[in-house]
Amino acid sequence: MILVYYWFNTFFIYSLLGYLFETTGNFIFDLTGNSGILNGPWTPIYGLGMIIAIVIHQKLDKKYHSKKVKNFLLFTYCIIILTILEQIGGMLIEYFLHTTYWDYTKLMFNFGKYISLETSLLWGILVLLVINFLKPLIDKINSKIPHYLTY
């Protein structure tokens, strides 16, 4: 049961951090992007993406001893999987909500409007930074969240 609390809290923490990341990026770079399909300070795609990254990291941790190998594989797998997630998310938003929340066609290495090499590499780098530096702190915070707050 404690594992269920961990995953729920992890999803919401990273969804909130994703919202802050996008909002800050939009402010700094003067972009007019939308930070998600929901109102409120969360972007669930980041929560889902980080859960996927954490699961991949856990699997790699059990299989490989070399940190360099684990980081390389985590980077590679997350680029592929999170890019697919971004493509599917963009297509579903356009299909169901009849709108486009992001458009990468102005980037040099775009593959349509929802994915580009530049952003895919960014996701891989961010996953490595979060897993190696931020996740240990987030896990400590997560362990201190009372179960009734998770409900």
Tab-separated table of N, CA and C in Angstrom:
chain	number	residue	atom	x	y	z
A	1	MET	N	0.821	-1.198	0.000
A	1	MET	CA	0.000	0.000	0.000
A	1	MET	C	0.866	1.264	0.000
A	2	ILE	N	2.001	1.215	0.689
A	2	ILE	CA	2.884	2.377	0.739
A	2	ILE	C	3.400	2.695	-0.670
A	3	LEU	N	3.622	1.665	-1.482
A	3	LEU	CA	4.074	1.866	-2.851
A	3	LEU	C	3.052	2.663	-3.664
A	4	VAL	N	1.781	2.433	-3.421
A	4	VAL	CA	0.721	3.179	-4.113
A	4	VAL	C	0.820	4.661	-3.767
A	5	TYR	N	1.032	4.975	-2.493
A	5	TYR	CA	1.198	6.370	-2.079
A	5	TYR	C	2.397	7.002	-2.778
A	6	TYR	N	3.483	6.246	-2.854
A	6	TYR	CA	4.697	6.750	-3.492
A	6	TYR	C	4.406	7.164	-4.937
A	7	TRP	N	3.753	6.282	-5.694
A	7	TRP	CA	3.522	6.569	-7.110
A	7	TRP	C	2.529	7.710	-7.310
A	8	PHE	N	1.470	7.763	-6.508
A	8	PHE	CA	0.525	8.885	-6.611
A	8	PHE	C	1.223	10.207	-6.304
A	9	ASN	N	1.951	10.236	-5.209
A	9	ASN	CA	2.658	11.470	-4.832
A	9	ASN	C	3.712	11.840	-5.868
A	10	THR	N	4.427	10.846	-6.372
A	10	THR	CA	5.435	11.090	-7.401
A	10	THR	C	4.791	11.725	-8.628
A	11	PHE	N	3.674	11.177	-9.055
A	11	PHE	CA	2.968	11.727	-10.219
A	11	PHE	C	2.610	13.196	-9.993
A	12	PHE	N	2.036	13.513	-8.855
A	12	PHE	CA	1.600	14.887	-8.611
A	12	PHE	C	2.773	15.846	-8.387
A	13	ILE	N	3.817	15.390	-7.730
A	13	ILE	CA	4.986	16.249	-7.510
A	13	ILE	C	5.620	16.626	-8.846
A	14	TYR	N	5.848	15.639	-9.698
A	14	TYR	CA	6.483	15.927	-10.989
A	14	TYR	C	5.538	16.662	-11.941
A	15	SER	N	4.235	16.477	-11.793
A	15	SER	CA	3.278	17.262	-12.580
A	15	SER	C	3.354	18.731	-12.187
A	16	LEU	N	3.496	18.996	-10.898
A	16	LEU	CA	3.649	20.370	-10.416
A	16	LEU	C	4.987	20.953	-10.886
A	17	LEU	N	6.063	20.184	-10.757
A	17	LEU	CA	7.373	20.663	-11.211
A	17	LEU	C	7.384	20.905	-12.724
A	18	GLY	N	6.685	20.070	-13.474
A	18	GLY	CA	6.574	20.270	-14.914
A	18	GLY	C	5.852	21.561	-15.248
A	19	TYR	N	4.801	21.847	-14.499
A	19	TYR	CA	4.071	23.105	-14.686
A	19	TYR	C	4.999	24.291	-14.412
A	20	LEU	N	5.746	24.216	-13.320
A	20	LEU	CA	6.675	25.299	-12.985
A	20	LEU	C	7.766	25.439	-14.044
A	21	PHE	N	8.259	24.318	-14.543
A	21	PHE	CA	9.275	24.331	-15.592
A	21	PHE	C	8.740	25.016	-16.847
A	22	GLU	N	7.562	24.636	-17.284
A	22	GLU	CA	6.988	25.225	-18.504
A	22	GLU	C	6.638	26.694	-18.311
A	23	THR	N	6.053	27.019	-17.181
A	23	THR	CA	5.679	28.404	-16.920
A	23	THR	C	6.912	29.299	-16.884
A	24	THR	N	7.953	28.831	-16.225
A	24	THR	CA	9.204	29.591	-16.159
A	24	THR	C	9.825	29.728	-17.551
A	25	GLY	N	9.854	28.644	-18.299
A	25	GLY	CA	10.397	28.689	-19.653
A	25	GLY	C	9.628	29.635	-20.553
A	26	ASN	N	8.306	29.599	-20.453
A	26	ASN	CA	7.475	30.516	-21.253
A	26	ASN	C	7.744	31.966	-20.879
A	27	PHE	N	7.942	32.219	-19.599
A	27	PHE	CA	8.213	33.581	-19.137
A	27	PHE	C	9.592	34.058	-19.613
A	28	ILE	N	10.607	33.227	-19.411
A	28	ILE	CA	11.982	33.604	-19.754
A	28	ILE	C	12.131	33.821	-21.262
A	29	PHE	N	11.566	32.912	-22.045
A	29	PHE	CA	11.744	32.986	-23.499
A	29	PHE	C	10.593	33.698	-24.202
A	30	ASP	N	9.709	34.316	-23.411
A	30	ASP	CA	8.590	35.089	-23.949
A	30	ASP	C	7.766	34.271	-24.942
A	31	LEU	N	7.448	33.055	-24.529
A	31	LEU	CA	6.633	32.176	-25.366
A	31	LEU	C	5.173	32.289	-24.944
A	32	THR	N	4.303	31.900	-25.828
A	32	THR	CA	2.875	31.965	-25.512
A	32	THR	C	2.285	30.564	-25.387
A	33	GLY	N	3.111	29.603	-25.039
A	33	GLY	CA	2.649	28.221	-24.948
A	33	GLY	C	1.692	28.008	-23.796
A	34	ASN	N	0.905	26.959	-23.920
A	34	ASN	CA	-0.027	26.563	-22.886
A	34	ASN	C	0.621	25.443	-22.096
A	35	SER	N	0.477	25.477	-20.781
A	35	SER	CA	1.172	24.493	-19.961
A	35	SER	C	0.342	23.243	-19.683
A	36	GLY	N	-0.632	22.972	-20.460
A	36	GLY	CA	-1.352	21.725	-20.288
A	36	GLY	C	-2.833	21.859	-20.531
A	37	ILE	N	-3.506	20.710	-20.481
A	37	ILE	CA	-4.931	20.679	-20.791
A	37	ILE	C	-5.801	20.917	-19.568
A	38	LEU	N	-5.191	20.964	-18.393
A	38	LEU	CA	-5.949	21.143	-17.161
A	38	LEU	C	-5.728	22.529	-16.582
A	39	ASN	N	-6.703	23.015	-15.862
A	39	ASN	CA	-6.512	24.253	-15.119
A	39	ASN	C	-5.848	23.909	-13.797
A	40	GLY	N	-4.996	24.787	-13.353
A	40	GLY	CA	-4.316	24.537	-12.090
A	40	GLY	C	-2.835	24.344	-12.302
A	41	PRO	N	-2.111	24.305	-11.209
A	41	PRO	CA	-0.642	24.248	-11.298
A	41	PRO	C	-0.100	22.830	-11.481
A	42	TRP	N	-0.484	22.159	-12.539
A	42	TRP	CA	0.078	20.855	-12.831
A	42	TRP	C	-0.025	20.570	-14.314
A	43	THR	N	0.933	19.808	-14.790
A	43	THR	CA	0.946	19.350	-16.168
A	43	THR	C	1.197	17.848	-16.108
A	44	PRO	N	0.123	17.062	-16.203
A	44	PRO	CA	0.219	15.610	-15.972
A	44	PRO	C	1.186	14.868	-16.878
A	45	ILE	N	1.465	15.379	-18.056
A	45	ILE	CA	2.383	14.683	-18.957
A	45	ILE	C	3.778	14.566	-18.330
A	46	TYR	N	4.145	15.552	-17.515
A	46	TYR	CA	5.441	15.487	-16.825
A	46	TYR	C	5.408	14.429	-15.723
A	47	GLY	N	4.299	14.337	-15.015
A	47	GLY	CA	4.163	13.303	-13.990
A	47	GLY	C	4.264	11.919	-14.602
A	48	LEU	N	3.537	11.707	-15.700
A	48	LEU	CA	3.579	10.413	-16.382
A	48	LEU	C	4.969	10.147	-16.954
A	49	GLY	N	5.559	11.150	-17.568
A	49	GLY	CA	6.900	10.985	-18.137
A	49	GLY	C	7.935	10.611	-17.089
A	50	MET	N	7.856	11.241	-15.922
A	50	MET	CA	8.830	10.921	-14.872
A	50	MET	C	8.572	9.556	-14.256
A	51	ILE	N	7.325	9.145	-14.168
A	51	ILE	CA	7.058	7.784	-13.689
A	51	ILE	C	7.682	6.775	-14.650
A	52	ILE	N	7.516	7.004	-15.945
A	52	ILE	CA	8.130	6.129	-16.944
A	52	ILE	C	9.648	6.138	-16.775
A	53	ALA	N	10.233	7.315	-16.626
A	53	ALA	CA	11.695	7.427	-16.469
A	53	ALA	C	12.177	6.719	-15.203
A	54	ILE	N	11.444	6.860	-14.113
A	54	ILE	CA	11.835	6.219	-12.847
A	54	ILE	C	11.768	4.701	-12.979
A	55	VAL	N	10.722	4.189	-13.617
A	55	VAL	CA	10.603	2.740	-13.808
A	55	VAL	C	11.758	2.227	-14.674
A	56	ILE	N	12.067	2.939	-15.746
A	56	ILE	CA	13.201	2.549	-16.603
A	56	ILE	C	14.492	2.564	-15.781
A	57	HIS	N	14.680	3.609	-14.997
A	57	HIS	CA	15.881	3.712	-14.164
A	57	HIS	C	15.978	2.543	-13.186
A	58	GLN	N	14.866	2.189	-12.566
A	58	GLN	CA	14.866	1.066	-11.618
A	58	GLN	C	15.247	-0.237	-12.310
A	59	LYS	N	14.714	-0.458	-13.506
A	59	LYS	CA	15.040	-1.681	-14.261
A	59	LYS	C	16.526	-1.704	-14.640
A	60	LEU	N	17.042	-0.559	-15.086
A	60	LEU	CA	18.459	-0.483	-15.460
A	60	LEU	C	19.357	-0.647	-14.241
A	61	ASP	N	18.916	-0.120	-13.110
A	61	ASP	CA	19.692	-0.214	-11.871
A	61	ASP	C	19.904	-1.669	-11.458
A	62	LYS	N	18.903	-2.504	-11.706
A	62	LYS	CA	19.000	-3.918	-11.347
A	62	LYS	C	19.890	-4.694	-12.319
A	63	LYS	N	19.963	-4.222	-13.553
A	63	LYS	CA	20.640	-4.993	-14.592
A	63	LYS	C	22.099	-4.598	-14.805
A	64	TYR	N	22.429	-3.324	-14.597
A	64	TYR	CA	23.768	-2.827	-14.911
A	64	TYR	C	24.423	-2.229	-13.669
A	65	HIS	N	25.741	-2.388	-13.580
A	65	HIS	CA	26.484	-1.829	-12.456
A	65	HIS	C	27.135	-0.499	-12.810
A	66	SER	N	27.471	-0.317	-14.061
A	66	SER	CA	28.161	0.890	-14.498
A	66	SER	C	27.188	2.069	-14.579
A	67	LYS	N	27.520	3.139	-13.863
A	67	LYS	CA	26.678	4.347	-13.886
A	67	LYS	C	26.644	4.964	-15.283
A	68	LYS	N	27.769	4.906	-15.997
A	68	LYS	CA	27.824	5.457	-17.349
A	68	LYS	C	26.879	4.704	-18.290
A	69	VAL	N	26.888	3.391	-18.196
A	69	VAL	CA	26.004	2.574	-19.037
A	69	VAL	C	24.541	2.867	-18.691
A	70	LYS	N	24.237	2.898	-17.383
A	70	LYS	CA	22.853	3.181	-16.959
A	70	LYS	C	22.398	4.547	-17.451
A	71	ASN	N	23.255	5.557	-17.311
A	71	ASN	CA	22.879	6.903	-17.757
A	71	ASN	C	22.711	6.971	-19.272
A	72	PHE	N	23.597	6.313	-20.008
A	72	PHE	CA	23.476	6.308	-21.468
A	72	PHE	C	22.169	5.641	-21.902
A	73	LEU	N	21.875	4.480	-21.316
A	73	LEU	CA	20.647	3.766	-21.686
A	73	LEU	C	19.403	4.533	-21.234
A	74	LEU	N	19.436	5.114	-20.045
A	74	LEU	CA	18.304	5.915	-19.563
A	74	LEU	C	18.059	7.087	-20.513
A	75	PHE	N	19.118	7.784	-20.878
A	75	PHE	CA	19.039	8.905	-21.821
A	75	PHE	C	18.404	8.449	-23.139
A	76	THR	N	18.915	7.354	-23.693
A	76	THR	CA	18.443	6.852	-24.983
A	76	THR	C	16.994	6.390	-24.917
A	77	TYR	N	16.673	5.565	-23.930
A	77	TYR	CA	15.296	5.061	-23.807
A	77	TYR	C	14.308	6.197	-23.577
A	78	CYS	N	14.680	7.139	-22.734
A	78	CYS	CA	13.755	8.239	-22.427
A	78	CYS	C	13.556	9.166	-23.617
A	79	ILE	N	14.597	9.376	-24.401
A	79	ILE	CA	14.418	10.172	-25.617
A	79	ILE	C	13.356	9.513	-26.494
A	80	ILE	N	13.480	8.231	-26.711
A	80	ILE	CA	12.558	7.515	-27.593
A	80	ILE	C	11.149	7.481	-27.003
A	81	ILE	N	11.030	7.036	-25.770
A	81	ILE	CA	9.705	6.838	-25.171
A	81	ILE	C	8.995	8.169	-24.910
A	82	LEU	N	9.714	9.158	-24.393
A	82	LEU	CA	9.063	10.443	-24.106
A	82	LEU	C	8.725	11.196	-25.385
A	83	THR	N	9.485	10.993	-26.440
A	83	THR	CA	9.140	11.590	-27.733
A	83	THR	C	7.857	10.966	-28.278
A	84	ILE	N	7.738	9.666	-28.162
A	84	ILE	CA	6.501	8.991	-28.577
A	84	ILE	C	5.329	9.494	-27.737
A	85	LEU	N	5.538	9.628	-26.436
A	85	LEU	CA	4.499	10.140	-25.536
A	85	LEU	C	4.078	11.550	-25.941
A	86	GLU	N	5.046	12.391	-26.294
A	86	GLU	CA	4.741	13.760	-26.703
A	86	GLU	C	3.949	13.769	-28.020
A	87	GLN	N	4.321	12.920	-28.952
A	87	GLN	CA	3.594	12.827	-30.227
A	87	GLN	C	2.155	12.379	-30.004
A	88	ILE	N	1.982	11.328	-29.224
A	88	ILE	CA	0.636	10.814	-28.951
A	88	ILE	C	-0.191	11.858	-28.210
A	89	GLY	N	0.422	12.508	-27.207
A	89	GLY	CA	-0.290	13.542	-26.456
A	89	GLY	C	-0.749	14.680	-27.350
A	90	GLY	N	0.136	15.162	-28.226
A	90	GLY	CA	-0.225	16.245	-29.137
A	90	GLY	C	-1.348	15.849	-30.072
A	91	MET	N	-1.290	14.634	-30.595
A	91	MET	CA	-2.332	14.161	-31.506
A	91	MET	C	-3.679	14.011	-30.787
A	92	LEU	N	-3.645	13.477	-29.559
A	92	LEU	CA	-4.898	13.306	-28.803
A	92	LEU	C	-5.522	14.650	-28.434
A	93	ILE	N	-4.690	15.606	-28.040
A	93	ILE	CA	-5.204	16.938	-27.712
A	93	ILE	C	-5.848	17.565	-28.948
A	94	GLU	N	-5.172	17.453	-30.073
A	94	GLU	CA	-5.726	18.038	-31.299
A	94	GLU	C	-7.029	17.339	-31.697
A	95	TYR	N	-7.065	16.020	-31.574
A	95	TYR	CA	-8.248	15.263	-31.966
A	95	TYR	C	-9.446	15.563	-31.062
A	96	PHE	N	-9.226	15.522	-29.748
A	96	PHE	CA	-10.341	15.670	-28.817
A	96	PHE	C	-10.687	17.124	-28.500
A	97	LEU	N	-9.692	17.999	-28.446
A	97	LEU	CA	-9.939	19.392	-28.053
A	97	LEU	C	-9.886	20.365	-29.234
A	98	HIS	N	-9.538	19.851	-30.412
A	98	HIS	CA	-9.491	20.664	-31.634
A	98	HIS	C	-8.606	21.896	-31.477
A	99	THR	N	-7.467	21.701	-30.831
A	99	THR	CA	-6.509	22.790	-30.647
A	99	THR	C	-5.098	22.217	-30.618
A	100	THR	N	-4.126	23.080	-30.789
A	100	THR	CA	-2.724	22.691	-30.732
A	100	THR	C	-2.070	23.480	-29.612
A	101	TYR	N	-1.508	22.772	-28.623
A	101	TYR	CA	-0.888	23.449	-27.484
A	101	TYR	C	0.585	23.730	-27.696
A	102	TRP	N	1.232	23.035	-28.602
A	102	TRP	CA	2.619	23.332	-28.923
A	102	TRP	C	2.841	22.990	-30.387
A	103	ASP	N	3.809	23.669	-30.980
A	103	ASP	CA	4.085	23.498	-32.401
A	103	ASP	C	5.581	23.711	-32.618
A	104	TYR	N	6.265	22.655	-33.010
A	104	TYR	CA	7.712	22.709	-33.192
A	104	TYR	C	8.126	22.907	-34.642
A	105	THR	N	7.190	23.297	-35.515
A	105	THR	CA	7.532	23.412	-36.935
A	105	THR	C	8.582	24.483	-37.203
A	106	LYS	N	8.766	25.432	-36.309
A	106	LYS	CA	9.778	26.469	-36.510
A	106	LYS	C	11.172	26.014	-36.086
A	107	LEU	N	11.257	24.883	-35.414
A	107	LEU	CA	12.571	24.363	-35.021
A	107	LEU	C	13.228	23.673	-36.211
A	108	MET	N	14.538	23.707	-36.261
A	108	MET	CA	15.273	23.204	-37.412
A	108	MET	C	15.046	21.711	-37.654
A	109	PHE	N	15.045	20.915	-36.593
A	109	PHE	CA	14.959	19.463	-36.748
A	109	PHE	C	13.614	18.927	-36.264
A	110	ASN	N	12.535	19.533	-36.756
A	110	ASN	CA	11.201	19.069	-36.360
A	110	ASN	C	10.781	17.877	-37.208
A	111	PHE	N	9.896	17.091	-36.641
A	111	PHE	CA	9.263	15.975	-37.348
A	111	PHE	C	7.768	16.191	-37.229
A	112	GLY	N	7.251	17.180	-37.942
A	112	GLY	CA	5.864	17.584	-37.772
A	112	GLY	C	5.794	18.610	-36.658
A	113	LYS	N	4.588	18.873	-36.199
A	113	LYS	CA	4.468	19.950	-35.217
A	113	LYS	C	4.652	19.506	-33.774
A	114	TYR	N	4.589	18.230	-33.480
A	114	TYR	CA	4.605	17.801	-32.084
A	114	TYR	C	5.939	17.306	-31.563
A	115	ILE	N	6.870	16.962	-32.434
A	115	ILE	CA	8.161	16.478	-31.944
A	115	ILE	C	9.298	17.082	-32.769
A	116	SER	N	10.448	17.180	-32.119
A	116	SER	CA	11.654	17.659	-32.793
A	116	SER	C	12.859	17.050	-32.092
A	117	LEU	N	13.940	16.986	-32.807
A	117	LEU	CA	15.173	16.456	-32.232
A	117	LEU	C	15.634	17.309	-31.053
A	118	GLU	N	15.495	18.633	-31.190
A	118	GLU	CA	15.930	19.540	-30.127
A	118	GLU	C	15.195	19.252	-28.810
A	119	THR	N	13.884	19.126	-28.869
A	119	THR	CA	13.132	18.881	-27.629
A	119	THR	C	13.339	17.462	-27.121
A	120	SER	N	13.491	16.519	-28.027
A	120	SER	CA	13.744	15.143	-27.594
A	120	SER	C	15.052	15.050	-26.813
A	121	LEU	N	16.092	15.722	-27.312
A	121	LEU	CA	17.366	15.743	-26.589
A	121	LEU	C	17.218	16.453	-25.244
A	122	LEU	N	16.412	17.515	-25.222
A	122	LEU	CA	16.153	18.219	-23.962
A	122	LEU	C	15.504	17.286	-22.948
A	123	TRP	N	14.524	16.477	-23.382
A	123	TRP	CA	13.868	15.549	-22.442
A	123	TRP	C	14.889	14.559	-21.881
A	124	GLY	N	15.771	14.055	-22.735
A	124	GLY	CA	16.788	13.118	-22.257
A	124	GLY	C	17.720	13.746	-21.239
A	125	ILE	N	18.154	14.964	-21.496
A	125	ILE	CA	19.039	15.678	-20.561
A	125	ILE	C	18.318	15.967	-19.252
A	126	LEU	N	17.075	16.434	-19.353
A	126	LEU	CA	16.313	16.735	-18.132
A	126	LEU	C	16.084	15.490	-17.286
A	127	VAL	N	15.799	14.366	-17.929
A	127	VAL	CA	15.609	13.122	-17.171
A	127	VAL	C	16.890	12.767	-16.419
A	128	LEU	N	18.033	12.860	-17.078
A	128	LEU	CA	19.301	12.553	-16.396
A	128	LEU	C	19.528	13.479	-15.210
A	129	LEU	N	19.272	14.767	-15.394
A	129	LEU	CA	19.449	15.725	-14.295
A	129	LEU	C	18.498	15.428	-13.141
A	130	VAL	N	17.246	15.175	-13.469
A	130	VAL	CA	16.252	14.929	-12.412
A	130	VAL	C	16.561	13.629	-11.682
A	131	ILE	N	16.804	12.557	-12.423
A	131	ILE	CA	17.070	11.254	-11.790
A	131	ILE	C	18.313	11.307	-10.916
A	132	ASN	N	19.370	11.935	-11.404
A	132	ASN	CA	20.645	11.918	-10.685
A	132	ASN	C	20.763	12.960	-9.583
A	133	PHE	N	20.016	14.057	-9.677
A	133	PHE	CA	20.196	15.130	-8.700
A	133	PHE	C	18.930	15.493	-7.925
A	134	LEU	N	17.803	15.551	-8.596
A	134	LEU	CA	16.580	16.015	-7.939
A	134	LEU	C	15.776	14.889	-7.294
A	135	LYS	N	15.765	13.724	-7.908
A	135	LYS	CA	14.946	12.618	-7.410
A	135	LYS	C	15.257	12.226	-5.967
A	136	PRO	N	16.523	12.161	-5.544
A	136	PRO	CA	16.772	11.812	-4.141
A	136	PRO	C	16.096	12.789	-3.164
A	137	LEU	N	16.115	14.069	-3.479
A	137	LEU	CA	15.444	15.063	-2.638
A	137	LEU	C	13.924	14.897	-2.701
A	138	ILE	N	13.405	14.694	-3.890
A	138	ILE	CA	11.957	14.503	-4.070
A	138	ILE	C	11.502	13.257	-3.301
A	139	ASP	N	12.285	12.198	-3.347
A	139	ASP	CA	11.929	10.974	-2.625
A	139	ASP	C	11.875	11.211	-1.115
A	140	LYS	N	12.790	12.034	-0.586
A	140	LYS	CA	12.753	12.363	0.847
A	140	LYS	C	11.483	13.135	1.183
A	141	ILE	N	11.154	14.102	0.355
A	141	ILE	CA	9.922	14.884	0.569
A	141	ILE	C	8.709	13.967	0.455
A	142	ASN	N	8.720	13.119	-0.558
A	142	ASN	CA	7.608	12.198	-0.799
A	142	ASN	C	7.373	11.288	0.403
A	143	SER	N	8.440	10.822	1.027
A	143	SER	CA	8.306	9.900	2.160
A	143	SER	C	7.717	10.587	3.390
A	144	LYS	N	7.768	11.912	3.429
A	144	LYS	CA	7.258	12.649	4.578
A	144	LYS	C	5.807	13.124	4.383
A	145	ILE	N	5.245	12.906	3.202
A	145	ILE	CA	3.864	13.328	2.950
A	145	ILE	C	2.923	12.374	3.671
A	146	PRO	N	2.089	12.895	4.560
A	146	PRO	CA	1.135	12.027	5.262
A	146	PRO	C	0.166	11.360	4.261
A	147	HIS	N	-0.212	10.123	4.557
A	147	HIS	CA	-1.081	9.380	3.650
A	147	HIS	C	-2.436	10.064	3.433
A	148	TYR	N	-2.953	10.731	4.450
A	148	TYR	CA	-4.248	11.378	4.284
A	148	TYR	C	-4.191	12.519	3.265
A	149	LEU	N	-3.002	13.133	3.096
A	149	LEU	CA	-2.858	14.177	2.075
A	149	LEU	C	-2.904	13.578	0.660
A	150	THR	N	-2.406	12.360	0.529
A	150	THR	CA	-2.440	11.695	-0.773
A	150	THR	C	-3.886	11.479	-1.213
A	151	TYR	N	-4.742	11.144	-0.250
A	151	TYR	CA	-6.154	10.963	-0.604
A	151	TYR	C	-6.727	12.257	-1.122
